[in-house]
Amino acid sequence: MTCWNSLNVILYSVVICALLDFGPSRVLAQVNIKANYDYGDKFKVAEYKMKVVLNCNVAESTQDQKYLWKWFKEEDSINTDSDDPHHVSVSDNTLTINRFVENDAGKYSCKLYNQNNPKELGQKSFQVVLKPYLKLPKTATFLDGDKIEIECNVFGVPKPEISWKFENNTILTGDNVYFMPNKRNITNAILVLDPITMKNRGNFYCIGKNDFVWEPVMSGPSYVRIKDKMAAFWPFLGICAEVIILCLIIFVYENKRFKSEFEESDTDQGPETNNAIEGGGDVRHRK
């Protein structure tokens, strides 16, 4: 019985070693890795054009272990020799993305290896998402009665849901209000007012949210000015009036000057003409 038990122990050990070390279905001795998630067990939230740092650490490490870290995006290895080092940098167990943009969103993985053994010891995955970023022009000027469009410049992964506010009131679709997608097919990214009226003068905001932010993100204000359609015509009329008045002044002045010169010339010629007439009379009398 004792021999049979010993044989079972030997066979069990052989099987375990085979599972650990041999064959395509071998089981690797895993290492406990901790990652700097923002929430949950995989999510990292990035902000537009800001730095993002992904970090992995071995939870329990021994001094004699020499680890090698490798980083991947999806299934592609990240190599700073081929990637832009000013945009992405890798330092052992840390991956840094400078000025994060939409194309940087996705699945990242850190994988741990023993330097003396090519076997993978463990890995952690990050699902990196982009917090909504929204921007409107600071000011805009339109004419009363025109059809106008205000576009919210939106970035975010996944695509944010967009809503709008005017001052403190939510904007809803109405008789002269509706929304359109932008060129990137983000729903409600363009606000259309047709026509716009004087009562639409004020501050507009666009608001974005997705499943990975706790609170909606609001853009800065865009102040909309409304001008009367005749506003552009009044300066023209003013210029025309000034020109007409100037012409009248010149005409009156020239007319007076002409009359004055005419009277002066008539006065200067009067005595000579009389003398000529009297002289002529004397000649006829001598005949």
Tab-separated table of C-alpha atoms in Angstrom:
chain	number	residue	atom	x	y	z
A	1	MET	CA	0.000	0.000	0.000
A	2	THR	CA	2.850	2.352	0.876
A	3	CYS	CA	4.588	1.648	-2.420
A	4	TRP	CA	1.354	2.283	-4.327
A	5	ASN	CA	0.931	5.670	-2.609
A	6	SER	CA	4.529	6.604	-3.378
A	7	LEU	CA	4.009	5.659	-6.998
A	8	ASN	CA	0.909	7.867	-7.162
A	9	VAL	CA	2.851	10.828	-5.789
A	10	ILE	CA	5.619	10.339	-8.352
A	11	LEU	CA	3.158	10.050	-11.233
A	12	TYR	CA	1.249	13.155	-10.024
A	13	SER	CA	4.471	15.167	-9.872
A	14	VAL	CA	5.454	14.056	-13.366
A	15	VAL	CA	2.055	15.078	-14.723
A	16	ILE	CA	2.257	18.524	-13.062
A	17	CYS	CA	5.744	19.108	-14.450
A	18	ALA	CA	4.583	18.086	-17.900
A	19	LEU	CA	1.692	20.524	-17.727
A	20	LEU	CA	3.966	23.315	-16.584
A	21	ASP	CA	6.889	22.750	-18.931
A	22	PHE	CA	5.881	20.831	-22.028
A	23	GLY	CA	3.499	20.901	-24.948
A	24	PRO	CA	1.449	23.666	-26.546
A	25	SER	CA	-1.071	23.645	-23.679
A	26	ARG	CA	1.446	24.104	-20.898
A	27	VAL	CA	0.393	26.120	-17.828
A	28	LEU	CA	2.790	28.936	-16.897
A	29	ALA	CA	3.565	29.982	-13.365
A	30	GLN	CA	1.790	33.345	-13.215
A	31	VAL	CA	3.053	36.461	-11.437
A	32	ASN	CA	0.651	38.877	-9.774
A	33	ILE	CA	0.805	42.184	-11.681
A	34	LYS	CA	-0.803	45.456	-10.613
A	35	ALA	CA	-1.753	48.204	-13.088
A	36	ASN	CA	-2.682	51.865	-12.531
A	37	TYR	CA	-6.278	51.692	-13.746
A	38	ASP	CA	-8.564	54.695	-13.270
A	39	TYR	CA	-11.534	52.488	-12.499
A	40	GLY	CA	-12.608	48.883	-12.853
A	41	ASP	CA	-10.086	46.264	-13.798
A	42	LYS	CA	-9.029	47.627	-17.194
A	43	PHE	CA	-10.053	51.228	-17.895
A	44	LYS	CA	-7.734	54.197	-18.230
A	45	VAL	CA	-9.260	57.598	-19.083
A	46	ALA	CA	-7.144	60.020	-21.116
A	47	GLU	CA	-7.695	63.721	-21.736
A	48	TYR	CA	-7.270	65.315	-25.145
A	49	LYS	CA	-3.674	66.369	-25.920
A	50	MET	CA	-2.587	65.604	-22.342
A	51	LYS	CA	0.036	63.149	-21.097
A	52	VAL	CA	-1.084	59.609	-20.195
A	53	VAL	CA	1.054	57.185	-18.188
A	54	LEU	CA	0.409	53.421	-18.104
A	55	ASN	CA	2.255	51.550	-15.391
A	56	CYS	CA	2.574	47.885	-14.427
A	57	ASN	CA	4.251	46.519	-11.298
A	58	VAL	CA	4.946	43.087	-9.891
A	59	ALA	CA	2.952	42.811	-6.680
A	60	GLU	CA	5.391	40.465	-4.943
A	61	SER	CA	8.934	40.514	-6.243
A	62	THR	CA	12.045	38.648	-5.133
A	63	GLN	CA	15.506	40.169	-5.416
A	64	ASP	CA	16.928	37.343	-7.527
A	65	GLN	CA	14.271	37.695	-10.230
A	66	LYS	CA	15.242	39.668	-13.343
A	67	TYR	CA	12.186	40.774	-15.289
A	68	LEU	CA	11.725	42.005	-18.830
A	69	TRP	CA	8.673	44.095	-19.777
A	70	LYS	CA	7.172	44.388	-23.249
A	71	TRP	CA	4.353	46.704	-24.323
A	72	PHE	CA	1.739	46.141	-27.009
A	73	LYS	CA	-1.082	48.092	-28.626
A	74	GLU	CA	-3.699	45.594	-29.759
A	75	GLU	CA	-1.372	42.859	-31.085
A	76	ASP	CA	1.470	45.110	-32.226
A	77	SER	CA	4.635	45.514	-30.199
A	78	ILE	CA	5.462	49.102	-29.243
A	79	ASN	CA	9.022	49.942	-30.151
A	80	THR	CA	10.282	53.468	-29.548
A	81	ASP	CA	12.913	52.921	-32.238
A	82	SER	CA	10.174	52.803	-34.868
A	83	ASP	CA	7.504	54.904	-33.135
A	84	ASP	CA	7.784	58.638	-32.572
A	85	PRO	CA	9.776	58.977	-29.316
A	86	HIS	CA	8.327	62.447	-28.789
A	87	HIS	CA	4.830	60.975	-28.806
A	88	VAL	CA	5.311	57.540	-27.201
A	89	SER	CA	8.073	56.497	-24.831
A	90	VAL	CA	8.713	53.209	-23.029
A	91	SER	CA	10.766	52.906	-19.880
A	92	ASP	CA	10.765	49.345	-18.565
A	93	ASN	CA	7.368	48.911	-16.854
A	94	THR	CA	6.035	52.362	-17.848
A	95	LEU	CA	4.490	53.526	-21.121
A	96	THR	CA	4.014	57.280	-21.637
A	97	ILE	CA	1.887	58.852	-24.360
A	98	ASN	CA	2.435	62.589	-24.776
A	99	ARG	CA	-0.409	64.722	-26.191
A	100	PHE	CA	-2.990	61.941	-26.366
A	101	VAL	CA	-5.329	62.060	-29.401
A	102	GLU	CA	-8.155	59.881	-30.714
A	103	ASN	CA	-5.889	57.549	-32.686
A	104	ASP	CA	-4.086	56.645	-29.458
A	105	ALA	CA	-7.206	55.140	-27.881
A	106	GLY	CA	-7.459	51.360	-27.755
A	107	LYS	CA	-6.206	48.271	-25.961
A	108	TYR	CA	-2.706	48.327	-24.467
A	109	SER	CA	-0.959	45.423	-22.747
A	110	CYS	CA	2.097	45.050	-20.566
A	111	LYS	CA	3.635	41.569	-20.648
A	112	LEU	CA	6.194	40.272	-18.181
A	113	TYR	CA	9.018	37.867	-18.999
A	114	ASN	CA	11.966	36.409	-17.151
A	115	GLN	CA	15.177	37.637	-18.755
A	116	ASN	CA	16.605	34.128	-18.634
A	117	ASN	CA	13.477	32.457	-19.963
A	118	PRO	CA	11.279	33.459	-22.932
A	119	LYS	CA	8.121	32.264	-21.229
A	120	GLU	CA	5.498	34.879	-20.397
A	121	LEU	CA	5.016	35.230	-16.652
A	122	GLY	CA	1.932	37.430	-16.728
A	123	GLN	CA	0.225	40.419	-18.329
A	124	LYS	CA	-2.252	43.220	-17.747
A	125	SER	CA	-4.430	44.963	-20.310
A	126	PHE	CA	-5.599	48.578	-20.401
A	127	GLN	CA	-8.617	49.807	-22.310
A	128	VAL	CA	-7.623	53.439	-22.846
A	129	VAL	CA	-10.524	55.758	-23.690
A	130	LEU	CA	-10.596	59.476	-24.478
A	131	LYS	CA	-12.643	61.783	-22.290
A	132	PRO	CA	-14.914	64.053	-24.390
A	133	TYR	CA	-13.288	67.298	-25.449
A	134	LEU	CA	-15.490	70.041	-26.896
A	135	LYS	CA	-14.705	73.465	-28.312
A	136	LEU	CA	-16.780	76.296	-29.787
A	137	PRO	CA	-15.677	79.586	-31.363
A	138	LYS	CA	-15.508	82.268	-28.671
A	139	THR	CA	-17.704	84.666	-30.636
A	140	ALA	CA	-19.822	84.633	-33.780
A	141	THR	CA	-21.804	87.360	-35.549
A	142	PHE	CA	-24.876	86.797	-37.730
A	143	LEU	CA	-27.591	88.857	-39.419
A	144	ASP	CA	-31.129	88.775	-38.105
A	145	GLY	CA	-33.272	86.398	-40.157
A	146	ASP	CA	-30.418	84.359	-41.642
A	147	LYS	CA	-30.013	80.579	-41.439
A	148	ILE	CA	-26.964	79.859	-39.301
A	149	GLU	CA	-24.943	76.815	-38.228
A	150	ILE	CA	-22.787	76.513	-35.107
A	151	GLU	CA	-20.465	73.496	-35.063
A	152	CYS	CA	-19.128	71.923	-31.888
A	153	ASN	CA	-15.574	70.680	-32.401
A	154	VAL	CA	-15.742	67.263	-30.693
A	155	PHE	CA	-13.168	64.613	-29.810
A	156	GLY	CA	-13.717	61.481	-27.743
A	157	VAL	CA	-13.551	57.682	-27.743
A	158	PRO	CA	-16.144	56.240	-27.792
A	159	LYS	CA	-17.970	58.967	-29.764
A	160	PRO	CA	-19.675	61.318	-27.305
A	161	GLU	CA	-23.374	62.068	-27.234
A	162	ILE	CA	-23.855	65.802	-27.848
A	163	SER	CA	-26.464	68.171	-26.435
A	164	TRP	CA	-26.727	71.979	-26.428
A	165	LYS	CA	-27.552	74.792	-24.015
A	166	PHE	CA	-28.453	78.450	-24.501
A	167	GLU	CA	-27.540	80.355	-21.354
A	168	ASN	CA	-29.018	78.050	-18.664
A	169	ASN	CA	-31.638	76.359	-20.842
A	170	THR	CA	-31.335	73.088	-22.744
A	171	ILE	CA	-31.934	73.509	-26.484
A	172	LEU	CA	-34.517	71.155	-27.946
A	173	THR	CA	-35.611	70.621	-31.530
A	174	GLY	CA	-38.302	73.151	-32.453
A	175	ASP	CA	-39.819	75.172	-35.282
A	176	ASN	CA	-36.592	76.954	-36.126
A	177	VAL	CA	-34.092	74.688	-34.335
A	178	TYR	CA	-32.638	71.347	-35.402
A	179	PHE	CA	-29.360	69.409	-35.234
A	180	MET	CA	-27.097	67.748	-37.801
A	181	PRO	CA	-24.101	65.387	-37.665
A	182	ASN	CA	-20.693	66.739	-38.627
A	183	LYS	CA	-18.297	65.338	-41.240
A	184	ARG	CA	-17.066	62.776	-38.721
A	185	ASN	CA	-20.648	61.603	-38.268
A	186	ILE	CA	-20.984	62.723	-34.652
A	187	THR	CA	-24.693	63.139	-33.995
A	188	ASN	CA	-25.965	66.623	-33.005
A	189	ALA	CA	-22.521	68.177	-33.481
A	190	ILE	CA	-24.017	71.027	-35.555
A	191	LEU	CA	-26.741	73.339	-34.228
A	192	VAL	CA	-28.929	74.946	-36.915
A	193	LEU	CA	-31.149	77.995	-36.333
A	194	ASP	CA	-33.370	78.865	-39.301
A	195	PRO	CA	-33.993	81.730	-39.018
A	196	ILE	CA	-31.988	83.247	-36.210
A	197	THR	CA	-33.641	86.139	-34.370
A	198	MET	CA	-32.644	88.849	-31.919
A	199	LYS	CA	-33.788	86.683	-29.010
A	200	ASN	CA	-31.017	84.196	-29.878
A	201	ARG	CA	-28.332	86.680	-28.843
A	202	GLY	CA	-26.299	85.235	-25.956
A	203	ASN	CA	-24.054	82.358	-24.853
A	204	PHE	CA	-24.272	78.892	-26.409
A	205	TYR	CA	-22.680	75.711	-25.020
A	206	CYS	CA	-22.249	72.166	-26.330
A	207	ILE	CA	-22.114	69.241	-23.894
A	208	GLY	CA	-20.638	65.775	-24.418
A	209	LYS	CA	-20.817	62.524	-22.500
A	210	ASN	CA	-20.027	58.860	-22.989
A	211	ASP	CA	-20.120	55.701	-20.903
A	212	PHE	CA	-16.660	56.264	-19.450
A	213	VAL	CA	-17.036	59.636	-17.727
A	214	TRP	CA	-19.048	60.199	-14.577
A	215	GLU	CA	-20.236	63.696	-15.467
A	216	PRO	CA	-20.968	65.382	-18.813
A	217	VAL	CA	-18.243	67.666	-20.155
A	218	MET	CA	-19.254	71.191	-21.244
A	219	SER	CA	-17.482	73.445	-23.716
A	220	GLY	CA	-16.622	77.049	-23.034
A	221	PRO	CA	-19.234	79.679	-23.993
A	222	SER	CA	-19.692	80.923	-27.534
A	223	TYR	CA	-21.218	84.407	-27.538
A	224	VAL	CA	-23.490	84.981	-30.529
A	225	ARG	CA	-24.150	88.533	-31.735
A	226	ILE	CA	-27.161	89.321	-33.922
A	227	LYS	CA	-27.155	92.361	-36.221
A	228	ASP	CA	-30.100	94.016	-37.930
A	229	LYS	CA	-30.053	93.335	-41.668
A	230	MET	CA	-30.152	97.088	-42.275
A	231	ALA	CA	-27.142	97.563	-40.020
A	232	ALA	CA	-24.769	97.094	-42.929
A	233	PHE	CA	-26.869	99.481	-45.075
A	234	TRP	CA	-26.884	102.438	-42.673
A	235	PRO	CA	-23.154	103.179	-42.979
A	236	PHE	CA	-23.527	103.160	-46.775
A	237	LEU	CA	-26.419	105.611	-46.569
A	238	GLY	CA	-24.369	107.789	-44.237
A	239	ILE	CA	-21.465	107.858	-46.693
A	240	CYS	CA	-23.832	108.699	-49.563
A	241	ALA	CA	-25.391	111.523	-47.512
A	242	GLU	CA	-21.952	112.914	-46.694
A	243	VAL	CA	-20.972	112.868	-50.373
A	244	ILE	CA	-24.225	114.591	-51.406
A	245	ILE	CA	-23.828	117.292	-48.747
A	246	LEU	CA	-20.217	117.837	-49.772
A	247	CYS	CA	-21.259	118.166	-53.426
A	248	LEU	CA	-23.960	120.693	-52.482
A	249	ILE	CA	-21.474	122.749	-50.491
A	250	ILE	CA	-19.041	122.747	-53.408
A	251	PHE	CA	-21.840	123.637	-55.845
A	252	VAL	CA	-23.102	126.558	-53.734
A	253	TYR	CA	-19.573	127.821	-53.154
A	254	GLU	CA	-18.654	127.651	-56.842
A	255	ASN	CA	-21.943	129.288	-57.832
A	256	LYS	CA	-21.354	132.218	-55.473
A	257	ARG	CA	-17.750	132.547	-56.622
A	258	PHE	CA	-18.822	132.598	-60.256
A	259	LYS	CA	-21.422	135.324	-59.641
A	260	SER	CA	-18.917	137.401	-57.707
A	261	GLU	CA	-16.332	137.173	-60.480
A	262	PHE	CA	-18.959	138.042	-63.091
A	263	GLU	CA	-20.078	141.143	-61.199
A	264	GLU	CA	-16.485	142.283	-60.717
A	265	SER	CA	-15.705	141.919	-64.420
A	266	ASP	CA	-18.881	143.820	-65.361
A	267	THR	CA	-17.973	146.693	-63.026
A	268	ASP	CA	-14.444	146.921	-64.424
A	269	GLN	CA	-15.650	147.186	-68.060
A	270	GLY	CA	-18.424	149.862	-67.467
A	271	PRO	CA	-16.475	153.272	-67.655
A	272	GLU	CA	-14.397	152.251	-70.680
A	273	THR	CA	-17.527	151.349	-72.581
A	274	ASN	CA	-19.137	154.756	-71.788
A	275	ASN	CA	-16.042	156.664	-72.887
A	276	ALA	CA	-15.992	154.747	-76.119
A	277	ILE	CA	-19.588	155.699	-76.797
A	278	GLU	CA	-19.004	159.406	-75.997
A	279	GLY	CA	-15.910	159.529	-78.153
A	280	GLY	CA	-17.782	158.101	-81.047
A	281	GLY	CA	-20.442	160.832	-80.722
A	282	ASP	CA	-17.844	163.586	-80.996
A	283	VAL	CA	-16.444	162.165	-84.195
A	284	ARG	CA	-19.826	162.085	-85.810
A	285	HIS	CA	-20.468	165.678	-84.682
A	286	ARG	CA	-17.267	166.969	-86.393
A	287	LYS	CA	-18.325	165.478	-89.629
